[in-house]
Amino acid sequence: MTMVLDSARYLNSKSTKQSAMAATALFSVIACSIVGFYNAADSAWGLLPILIYAVFCIWGLDIVLATALALLSAFVILQSSPVEVGGFLGAALSNNVTIIGLVSLMGAGLGEVLKNTGVAHNLVSTILNSVGIKSKRTAIVGMMLASMLIVAMLGTIGGSLAIAAPILIAFATEYKITRRATAVIFLYGGCAGLALAPFAGSNIAIMQAAEVSYLQYLTYGAVPLAIMSMIVGIPVICYLQKRAAKVGDYYPELKAIDSVSDNMHVKRATKVFIGGLLLTVVYACYTRAGVTLPLLALPVIALCTAYSAGKSLTEIMQIFYRGAGSIIHLFILFWLLATLFGVVDKMGPFENLVAGYRNDLIGFSPYGFVLLVALIGLIGIPGASAAVVVLVDQIFGGLADQMGISAAAWIIVLIFSSKGDTYGPFPNPNMLTCMGMARYENLRYVLLSGWVLLLPCTLMYAILLIFV
């Protein structure tokens, strides 16, 4: 009876929240129609769609729906006809923001190929075996490196850890690594790997916004984060391991994972994948190739890898479609975002705001400006990390150019804005994903561990900004 009452209360509160969202959305659209009626699109009121996007993301509305609502509000302000709406949507398909979404689809397709062929399993096993495990400390280091590298190669937290977690948990069971320590290993190692990933959507967005190569992005943004993750992570995880071991926070005995690394086809496919990935990264660094290179490289690498594993062309395409289709919502998100920014640019509120505050900005310290923007990006702009990059650059990028902010400094601002909230100050989807994959439920320890890394990273990037 109690369970029935609890379920009824939950459904009632959920229904109330949805009703409140619907009423607020209707009010927002009406407010935007008033802005459009008075031709105030080029004033600060023209930023109302961006505010609507932020509010509904924070409220918990699906990010694609929040973006669609913001886009509808922008069209209402601009008083666009259906033909004009179609024109904006069509023009956005060739926008770099939309292309980032398409790259994400290609990466997910490649990830599914690696999972299906056994290459991902082989990579994790090879990394763990190559570390030379002699103690719990070296086991922790091996698990961190495996998490970091597999995520860096696949470019996604959820998909990569879904592949690697069963192997790493079996390894943790064998070496008596606790669930608490494993969850933080996934957080520190996996999220550092996401920062290093050459084809992750948010990283491509940073390189595109700052107009830098992958090597420059690594130098000023990702590598410092990965190094700090290892420096802070190893002692923190070892401490958590000792504390959790006292209360017996171990995994139950698990059935051993069957090894596929001795299969000749898997070994060959692994070599093909690593060779193709390295060749692509080197070529991209040498030619300073832009966001479009992965559109060719990722499906070609997937094709060559799967074919060398003995898959037929039909099987390869089916596997690739399944992986790409799993994140179709990201492509739609970036397409809608690109359209939204195109409409906002058409209205012109940013230009007028900059003109109005030009004298104030000239006297503002560049160092203070980048610190403020980074902080706003961390706690003030919600959404997926790639969307945060696009929003921060869209809102503040023009001001940064006028103030002479260097590309290196802008890399730091964007990586901190988009990835800092992974570690705090509030729970983040990436953090919860790491907990779920580690089969651990106590958010407190994972969140505190995130803060322990966030604080030195904040100090590190603040110091780096002085010199770049």
Coordinates of C-alpha atoms in Angstrom, one line a residue:
M1 CA 0.0 0.0 0.0
T2 CA 2.8 2.4 0.9
M3 CA 4.6 1.6 -2.4
V4 CA 1.4 2.5 -4.3
L5 CA 1.0 5.8 -2.4
D6 CA 4.7 6.7 -3.1
S7 CA 4.2 5.9 -6.8
A8 CA 1.1 8.1 -6.9
R9 CA 2.9 11.0 -5.2
Y10 CA 5.8 10.7 -7.6
L11 CA 3.5 10.6 -10.7
N12 CA 1.6 13.6 -9.3
S13 CA 4.8 15.7 -8.7
K14 CA 6.0 14.8 -12.1
S15 CA 2.7 15.8 -13.7
T16 CA 2.8 19.1 -11.8
K17 CA 6.3 19.8 -13.0
Q18 CA 5.4 19.1 -16.6
S19 CA 2.4 21.4 -16.3
A20 CA 4.5 24.2 -14.9
M21 CA 7.0 23.7 -17.7
A22 CA 4.3 23.9 -20.3
A23 CA 2.8 27.0 -18.8
T24 CA 6.2 28.7 -18.6
A25 CA 7.0 27.7 -22.2
L26 CA 3.8 29.3 -23.4
F27 CA 4.4 32.4 -21.4
S28 CA 8.0 32.6 -22.8
V29 CA 6.7 32.4 -26.4
I30 CA 4.1 35.1 -25.7
A31 CA 6.8 37.3 -24.2
C32 CA 8.9 36.8 -27.3
S33 CA 6.0 37.7 -29.6
I34 CA 5.7 41.0 -27.7
V35 CA 9.5 41.7 -28.2
G36 CA 9.0 41.0 -31.9
F37 CA 5.9 43.2 -32.1
Y38 CA 7.9 46.2 -30.8
N39 CA 10.8 45.5 -33.1
A40 CA 13.2 45.0 -30.1
A41 CA 15.1 42.1 -31.6
D42 CA 18.4 44.0 -31.9
S43 CA 18.3 45.1 -28.2
A44 CA 19.2 43.0 -25.1
W45 CA 15.7 41.5 -25.4
G46 CA 17.0 39.6 -28.5
L47 CA 18.9 37.4 -26.0
L48 CA 15.7 36.2 -24.5
P49 CA 15.9 32.8 -26.4
I50 CA 19.3 32.2 -25.0
L51 CA 17.9 32.8 -21.5
I52 CA 15.0 30.5 -22.2
Y53 CA 17.4 27.8 -23.2
A54 CA 19.4 28.2 -20.0
V55 CA 16.4 28.2 -17.7
F56 CA 14.8 25.1 -19.2
C57 CA 18.0 23.2 -19.2
I58 CA 18.5 23.9 -15.5
W59 CA 14.9 23.0 -14.9
G60 CA 15.6 19.5 -16.3
L61 CA 13.9 19.6 -19.7
D62 CA 15.5 17.4 -22.3
I63 CA 18.2 19.5 -23.9
V64 CA 16.9 19.0 -27.5
L65 CA 13.5 20.1 -26.4
A66 CA 15.0 23.1 -24.6
T67 CA 16.9 24.1 -27.7
A68 CA 13.8 23.6 -29.9
L69 CA 11.8 25.9 -27.6
A70 CA 14.6 28.6 -27.7
L71 CA 14.6 28.3 -31.5
L72 CA 10.9 28.7 -31.7
S73 CA 11.1 31.8 -29.4
A74 CA 13.8 33.3 -31.7
F75 CA 11.6 32.7 -34.8
V76 CA 8.7 34.4 -33.0
I77 CA 10.8 37.5 -32.2
L78 CA 12.1 37.7 -35.7
Q79 CA 8.5 37.1 -37.0
S80 CA 9.8 34.6 -39.6
S81 CA 7.6 33.1 -42.3
P82 CA 7.6 29.3 -42.9
V83 CA 9.8 29.8 -45.9
E84 CA 12.3 31.8 -43.9
V85 CA 12.3 29.2 -41.2
G86 CA 13.1 26.5 -43.8
G87 CA 15.9 28.7 -45.1
F88 CA 17.5 29.1 -41.7
L89 CA 17.3 25.3 -41.1
G90 CA 18.8 24.5 -44.5
A91 CA 21.6 27.0 -44.1
A92 CA 22.5 25.6 -40.7
L93 CA 23.2 22.1 -42.2
S94 CA 26.5 23.4 -43.6
N95 CA 27.4 25.2 -40.4
N96 CA 30.5 24.0 -38.4
V97 CA 28.3 23.5 -35.3
T98 CA 26.1 21.0 -37.2
I99 CA 29.2 19.3 -38.6
I100 CA 30.4 18.7 -35.1
G101 CA 27.2 16.8 -34.5
L102 CA 27.8 14.8 -37.6
V103 CA 31.3 14.0 -36.4
S104 CA 29.8 12.7 -33.1
L105 CA 27.6 10.3 -35.2
M106 CA 30.7 9.0 -37.1
G107 CA 32.5 8.5 -33.8
A108 CA 29.6 6.6 -32.3
G109 CA 29.6 4.4 -35.4
L110 CA 33.3 3.7 -35.0
G111 CA 32.8 2.9 -31.3
E112 CA 30.2 0.3 -32.1
V113 CA 32.6 -1.3 -34.6
L114 CA 35.3 -1.5 -32.0
K115 CA 32.9 -3.1 -29.5
N116 CA 31.5 -5.6 -32.0
T117 CA 34.9 -6.7 -33.4
G118 CA 36.5 -7.2 -29.9
V119 CA 39.1 -4.5 -30.6
A120 CA 38.0 -2.4 -27.6
H121 CA 38.2 -5.4 -25.3
N122 CA 41.7 -6.2 -26.7
L123 CA 42.9 -2.6 -26.2
V124 CA 41.8 -2.6 -22.5
S125 CA 43.4 -6.0 -21.8
T126 CA 46.6 -5.0 -23.5
I127 CA 46.9 -1.7 -21.6
L128 CA 46.3 -3.5 -18.2
N129 CA 48.8 -6.3 -19.1
S130 CA 51.5 -3.8 -20.2
V131 CA 51.5 -1.8 -16.9
G132 CA 53.1 -4.7 -15.0
I133 CA 50.7 -5.1 -12.0
K134 CA 52.7 -5.7 -8.7
S135 CA 50.5 -4.1 -6.1
K136 CA 47.1 -2.4 -5.6
R137 CA 48.7 1.0 -6.4
T138 CA 50.0 -0.2 -9.8
A139 CA 46.6 -1.9 -10.4
I140 CA 44.9 1.5 -9.8
V141 CA 47.4 3.2 -12.2
G142 CA 46.6 0.5 -14.8
M143 CA 42.9 1.0 -14.5
M144 CA 43.2 4.8 -14.7
L145 CA 45.4 4.5 -17.8
A146 CA 43.0 2.0 -19.4
S147 CA 40.0 4.2 -18.7
M148 CA 41.8 7.3 -20.0
L149 CA 43.1 5.7 -23.2
I150 CA 39.9 3.9 -24.2
V151 CA 37.8 7.0 -23.7
A152 CA 40.4 9.1 -25.6
M153 CA 40.2 6.7 -28.5
L154 CA 36.4 6.4 -28.7
G155 CA 35.6 10.0 -27.6
T156 CA 32.7 9.3 -25.3
I157 CA 32.3 8.5 -21.6
G158 CA 29.2 6.4 -21.6
G159 CA 30.0 4.3 -24.7
S160 CA 33.6 3.7 -23.8
L161 CA 33.0 2.8 -20.2
A162 CA 30.2 0.5 -21.2
I163 CA 32.7 -1.4 -23.2
A164 CA 35.6 -1.2 -20.7
A165 CA 33.8 -1.5 -17.4
P166 CA 33.1 -5.3 -17.4
I167 CA 36.8 -6.0 -18.0
L168 CA 38.0 -3.4 -15.5
I169 CA 35.5 -4.5 -12.8
A170 CA 36.6 -8.1 -13.3
F171 CA 40.2 -6.9 -12.9
A172 CA 39.2 -4.9 -9.8
T173 CA 37.6 -8.0 -8.3
E174 CA 40.8 -10.0 -8.8
Y175 CA 43.0 -7.3 -7.2
K176 CA 40.6 -6.4 -4.4
I177 CA 40.0 -2.9 -5.6
T178 CA 36.8 -1.4 -4.0
R179 CA 33.8 -0.1 -5.7
R180 CA 34.4 3.4 -4.3
A181 CA 37.9 3.5 -5.7
T182 CA 36.7 2.1 -9.1
A183 CA 34.1 4.8 -9.4
V184 CA 36.7 7.6 -8.9
I185 CA 39.1 5.8 -11.2
F186 CA 36.5 6.0 -13.9
L187 CA 35.8 9.7 -13.1
Y188 CA 39.5 10.8 -13.1
G189 CA 40.7 8.5 -15.8
G190 CA 37.7 8.5 -18.1
C191 CA 37.1 12.3 -18.0
A192 CA 40.8 13.0 -18.6
G193 CA 40.6 10.7 -21.6
L194 CA 37.6 12.6 -22.8
A195 CA 39.6 15.8 -22.7
L196 CA 42.4 14.1 -24.8
A197 CA 40.0 12.6 -27.4
P198 CA 40.9 14.0 -30.8
F199 CA 37.4 13.5 -32.2
A200 CA 35.1 14.2 -29.2
G201 CA 32.5 16.8 -30.2
S202 CA 33.4 19.3 -27.4
N203 CA 37.1 19.1 -28.2
I204 CA 36.5 19.7 -31.9
A205 CA 34.2 22.6 -30.9
I206 CA 37.1 24.1 -28.8
M207 CA 39.6 23.8 -31.7
Q208 CA 37.1 25.3 -34.1
A209 CA 36.3 28.2 -31.8
A210 CA 39.9 29.0 -30.9
E211 CA 41.1 28.3 -34.5
V212 CA 43.9 26.0 -33.3
S213 CA 45.4 22.6 -34.1
Y214 CA 44.9 19.5 -32.0
L215 CA 48.5 19.7 -30.9
Q216 CA 47.9 23.3 -29.6
Y217 CA 44.7 22.2 -27.9
L218 CA 46.6 19.4 -26.2
T219 CA 49.5 21.6 -25.1
Y220 CA 47.4 24.3 -23.4
G221 CA 44.2 22.5 -22.5
A222 CA 44.0 18.7 -22.3
V223 CA 47.5 17.6 -21.3
P224 CA 47.6 19.8 -18.2
L225 CA 44.2 18.4 -17.1
A226 CA 45.4 14.8 -17.7
I227 CA 48.6 15.3 -15.8
M228 CA 46.8 16.9 -12.9
S229 CA 44.3 14.0 -12.9
M230 CA 47.1 11.5 -12.4
I231 CA 49.0 13.6 -9.9
V232 CA 45.9 14.2 -7.7
G233 CA 44.1 11.0 -8.6
I234 CA 46.6 8.3 -7.5
P235 CA 46.9 9.4 -3.8
V236 CA 43.2 10.3 -3.6
I237 CA 42.1 6.9 -5.0
C238 CA 44.6 5.0 -2.8
Y239 CA 43.2 6.8 0.3
L240 CA 39.6 6.0 -0.8
Q241 CA 40.7 2.4 -1.4
K242 CA 42.0 2.0 2.2
R243 CA 38.9 3.6 3.7
A244 CA 36.5 1.6 1.7
A245 CA 38.4 -1.6 2.3
K246 CA 37.7 -1.3 6.0
V247 CA 34.0 -1.6 5.4
G248 CA 34.3 -4.4 2.8
D249 CA 33.2 -2.3 -0.2
Y250 CA 34.3 -5.0 -2.6
Y251 CA 32.7 -6.4 -5.7
P252 CA 31.1 -9.8 -5.4
E253 CA 33.0 -12.6 -7.2
L254 CA 32.3 -12.3 -10.9
K255 CA 32.4 -14.7 -13.7
A256 CA 35.6 -14.2 -15.7
I257 CA 35.4 -12.3 -18.9
D258 CA 36.3 -14.5 -21.9
S259 CA 39.4 -13.2 -23.6
V260 CA 39.3 -12.4 -27.3
S261 CA 42.8 -11.0 -27.5
D262 CA 44.3 -14.3 -28.9
N263 CA 42.0 -14.2 -31.9
M264 CA 44.2 -13.5 -35.0
H265 CA 41.5 -11.3 -36.6
V266 CA 41.1 -9.2 -33.4
K267 CA 44.8 -8.6 -33.1
R268 CA 45.0 -7.6 -36.8
A269 CA 42.0 -5.3 -36.5
T270 CA 43.5 -3.7 -33.4
K271 CA 46.7 -2.9 -35.2
V272 CA 44.7 -1.5 -38.2
F273 CA 42.6 0.7 -35.8
I274 CA 45.6 2.1 -33.9
G275 CA 47.5 2.7 -37.2
G276 CA 44.6 4.5 -38.8
L277 CA 44.0 6.6 -35.7
L278 CA 47.6 7.7 -35.4
L279 CA 47.9 8.4 -39.1
T280 CA 44.8 10.6 -38.9
V281 CA 46.0 12.5 -35.8
V282 CA 49.4 13.1 -37.4
Y283 CA 47.9 14.2 -40.7
A284 CA 45.5 16.6 -38.9
C285 CA 48.3 18.1 -36.9
Y286 CA 50.6 18.5 -39.9
T287 CA 47.9 20.0 -42.3
R288 CA 46.0 21.9 -39.5
A289 CA 42.9 20.1 -40.9
G290 CA 39.6 21.5 -39.7
V291 CA 36.4 20.0 -38.4
T292 CA 35.6 18.2 -41.7
L293 CA 38.6 15.7 -41.7
P294 CA 36.9 13.3 -39.2
L295 CA 33.9 13.1 -41.5
L296 CA 36.2 11.1 -43.9
A297 CA 38.6 9.6 -41.4
L298 CA 36.2 8.0 -38.9
P299 CA 34.1 5.9 -41.3
V300 CA 37.2 4.9 -43.2
I301 CA 38.9 3.7 -40.0
A302 CA 35.7 1.9 -39.0
L303 CA 35.5 0.2 -42.5
C304 CA 39.2 -0.9 -42.5
T305 CA 39.1 -2.1 -38.9
A306 CA 35.9 -4.2 -39.3
Y307 CA 37.0 -5.6 -42.6
S308 CA 40.3 -6.7 -41.2
A309 CA 38.3 -8.4 -38.4
G310 CA 36.6 -10.5 -41.0
K311 CA 33.3 -8.7 -41.2
S312 CA 31.4 -8.4 -44.5
L313 CA 30.5 -5.0 -45.9
T314 CA 26.8 -5.5 -45.1
E315 CA 27.7 -6.4 -41.5
I316 CA 30.0 -3.4 -41.2
M317 CA 27.3 -1.0 -42.4
Q318 CA 24.7 -2.5 -40.0
I319 CA 27.1 -2.2 -37.0
F320 CA 28.0 1.4 -38.0
Y321 CA 24.4 2.4 -38.4
R322 CA 23.5 1.0 -35.0
G323 CA 26.3 2.9 -33.3
A324 CA 25.6 6.2 -35.1
G325 CA 21.8 5.9 -34.6
S326 CA 22.3 5.6 -30.8
I327 CA 23.2 9.3 -30.6
I328 CA 21.1 10.8 -33.4
H329 CA 19.8 13.3 -30.7
L330 CA 23.2 14.9 -30.6
F331 CA 23.1 15.7 -34.3
I332 CA 19.6 17.2 -34.0
L333 CA 20.9 19.2 -31.0
F334 CA 23.8 20.7 -32.9
W335 CA 21.6 21.4 -36.0
L336 CA 19.1 23.3 -33.8
L337 CA 21.9 25.1 -32.0
A338 CA 23.4 26.2 -35.3
T339 CA 20.0 27.4 -36.5
L340 CA 19.4 29.3 -33.2
F341 CA 22.7 31.1 -33.5
G342 CA 22.0 32.0 -37.1
V343 CA 18.7 33.5 -36.1
V344 CA 20.2 35.4 -33.1
D345 CA 23.0 36.7 -35.4
K346 CA 20.3 37.9 -37.8
M347 CA 18.6 39.8 -34.9
G348 CA 21.9 41.4 -33.9
P349 CA 21.7 41.8 -30.1
F350 CA 25.3 41.0 -29.5
E351 CA 26.6 43.7 -31.7
N352 CA 24.6 46.4 -30.0
L353 CA 25.5 45.2 -26.6
V354 CA 29.2 45.3 -27.5
A355 CA 28.8 48.8 -28.9
G356 CA 27.0 49.9 -25.8
Y357 CA 29.7 48.6 -23.4
R358 CA 32.7 49.2 -25.6
N359 CA 34.3 51.9 -23.4
D360 CA 33.9 49.8 -20.3
L361 CA 35.4 46.8 -21.9
I362 CA 38.5 48.7 -23.1
G363 CA 39.3 49.5 -19.4
F364 CA 38.6 45.9 -18.3
S365 CA 41.6 43.7 -17.4
P366 CA 42.0 40.9 -20.0
Y367 CA 43.0 38.5 -17.2
G368 CA 40.0 39.4 -15.2
F369 CA 37.8 39.0 -18.3
V370 CA 38.9 35.4 -19.1
L371 CA 38.6 34.4 -15.4
L372 CA 35.0 35.8 -15.4
V373 CA 34.1 34.1 -18.6
A374 CA 35.5 30.8 -17.5
L375 CA 33.5 31.0 -14.2
I376 CA 30.3 31.9 -16.0
G377 CA 30.9 29.0 -18.4
L378 CA 31.4 26.6 -15.4
I379 CA 28.4 27.5 -13.3
G380 CA 26.2 29.8 -15.4
I381 CA 25.7 28.0 -18.8
P382 CA 24.1 24.6 -18.7
G383 CA 23.9 21.9 -21.3
A384 CA 26.1 19.3 -23.0
S385 CA 29.8 20.2 -23.0
A386 CA 30.0 20.8 -26.7
A387 CA 26.9 23.0 -26.5
V388 CA 28.6 25.0 -23.6
V389 CA 31.6 25.6 -25.8
V390 CA 29.5 26.9 -28.7
L391 CA 27.5 29.1 -26.3
V392 CA 30.5 30.6 -24.5
D393 CA 32.2 31.3 -27.8
Q394 CA 29.1 32.8 -29.4
I395 CA 28.4 35.1 -26.4
F396 CA 31.9 36.1 -25.5
G397 CA 34.1 35.2 -28.5
G398 CA 33.7 38.6 -30.2
L399 CA 34.6 40.4 -27.0
A400 CA 37.6 38.2 -26.5
D401 CA 38.9 39.1 -30.0
Q402 CA 38.4 42.8 -29.4
M403 CA 40.4 42.6 -26.1
G404 CA 43.2 40.7 -27.8
I405 CA 42.8 37.4 -25.9
S406 CA 45.2 34.9 -27.2
A407 CA 44.2 31.5 -28.7
A408 CA 45.9 29.7 -25.9
A409 CA 44.0 31.6 -23.3
W410 CA 40.7 31.0 -25.1
I411 CA 41.5 27.2 -25.2
I412 CA 41.9 27.3 -21.4
V413 CA 38.6 29.3 -21.0
L414 CA 36.7 26.9 -23.2
I415 CA 38.0 23.7 -21.7
F416 CA 37.4 24.9 -18.2
S417 CA 33.9 26.1 -19.0
S418 CA 32.9 22.8 -20.7
K419 CA 34.7 20.2 -18.6
G420 CA 35.1 21.8 -15.2
D421 CA 31.5 21.0 -14.2
T422 CA 32.3 17.3 -14.7
Y423 CA 34.0 17.5 -11.3
G424 CA 31.7 19.9 -9.5
P425 CA 30.4 22.0 -7.9
F426 CA 27.2 20.0 -8.6
P427 CA 26.6 16.4 -9.8
N428 CA 27.1 16.1 -13.5
P429 CA 25.8 13.5 -16.0
N430 CA 29.4 12.3 -16.7
M431 CA 30.0 11.9 -12.9
L432 CA 26.8 9.9 -12.6
T433 CA 27.7 7.8 -15.7
C434 CA 31.0 6.9 -14.0
M435 CA 29.2 5.9 -10.8
G436 CA 26.7 3.8 -12.8
M437 CA 29.4 2.0 -14.8
A438 CA 31.3 1.2 -11.6
R439 CA 28.1 -0.1 -9.9
Y440 CA 28.5 2.3 -7.0
E441 CA 25.7 4.3 -5.4
N442 CA 27.2 6.7 -2.9
L443 CA 27.4 10.1 -4.6
R444 CA 29.0 11.8 -1.7
Y445 CA 32.4 10.3 -2.1
V446 CA 32.5 10.7 -5.9
L447 CA 31.4 14.4 -5.7
L448 CA 34.0 15.1 -2.9
S449 CA 36.6 13.5 -5.1
G450 CA 35.5 15.7 -8.0
W451 CA 36.0 18.8 -5.8
V452 CA 39.4 17.6 -4.8
L453 CA 40.5 17.6 -8.5
L454 CA 38.5 20.7 -9.5
L455 CA 40.3 23.0 -7.0
P456 CA 43.9 22.4 -8.1
C457 CA 42.8 22.4 -11.7
T458 CA 41.2 25.8 -11.2
L459 CA 44.4 27.1 -9.7
M460 CA 46.5 25.5 -12.4
Y461 CA 44.5 27.1 -15.2
A462 CA 44.4 30.5 -13.4
I463 CA 48.2 30.4 -13.3
L464 CA 48.6 29.3 -16.9
L465 CA 46.4 32.2 -18.0
I466 CA 49.0 34.6 -16.6
F467 CA 51.6 33.3 -19.0
V468 CA 49.5 32.9 -22.2

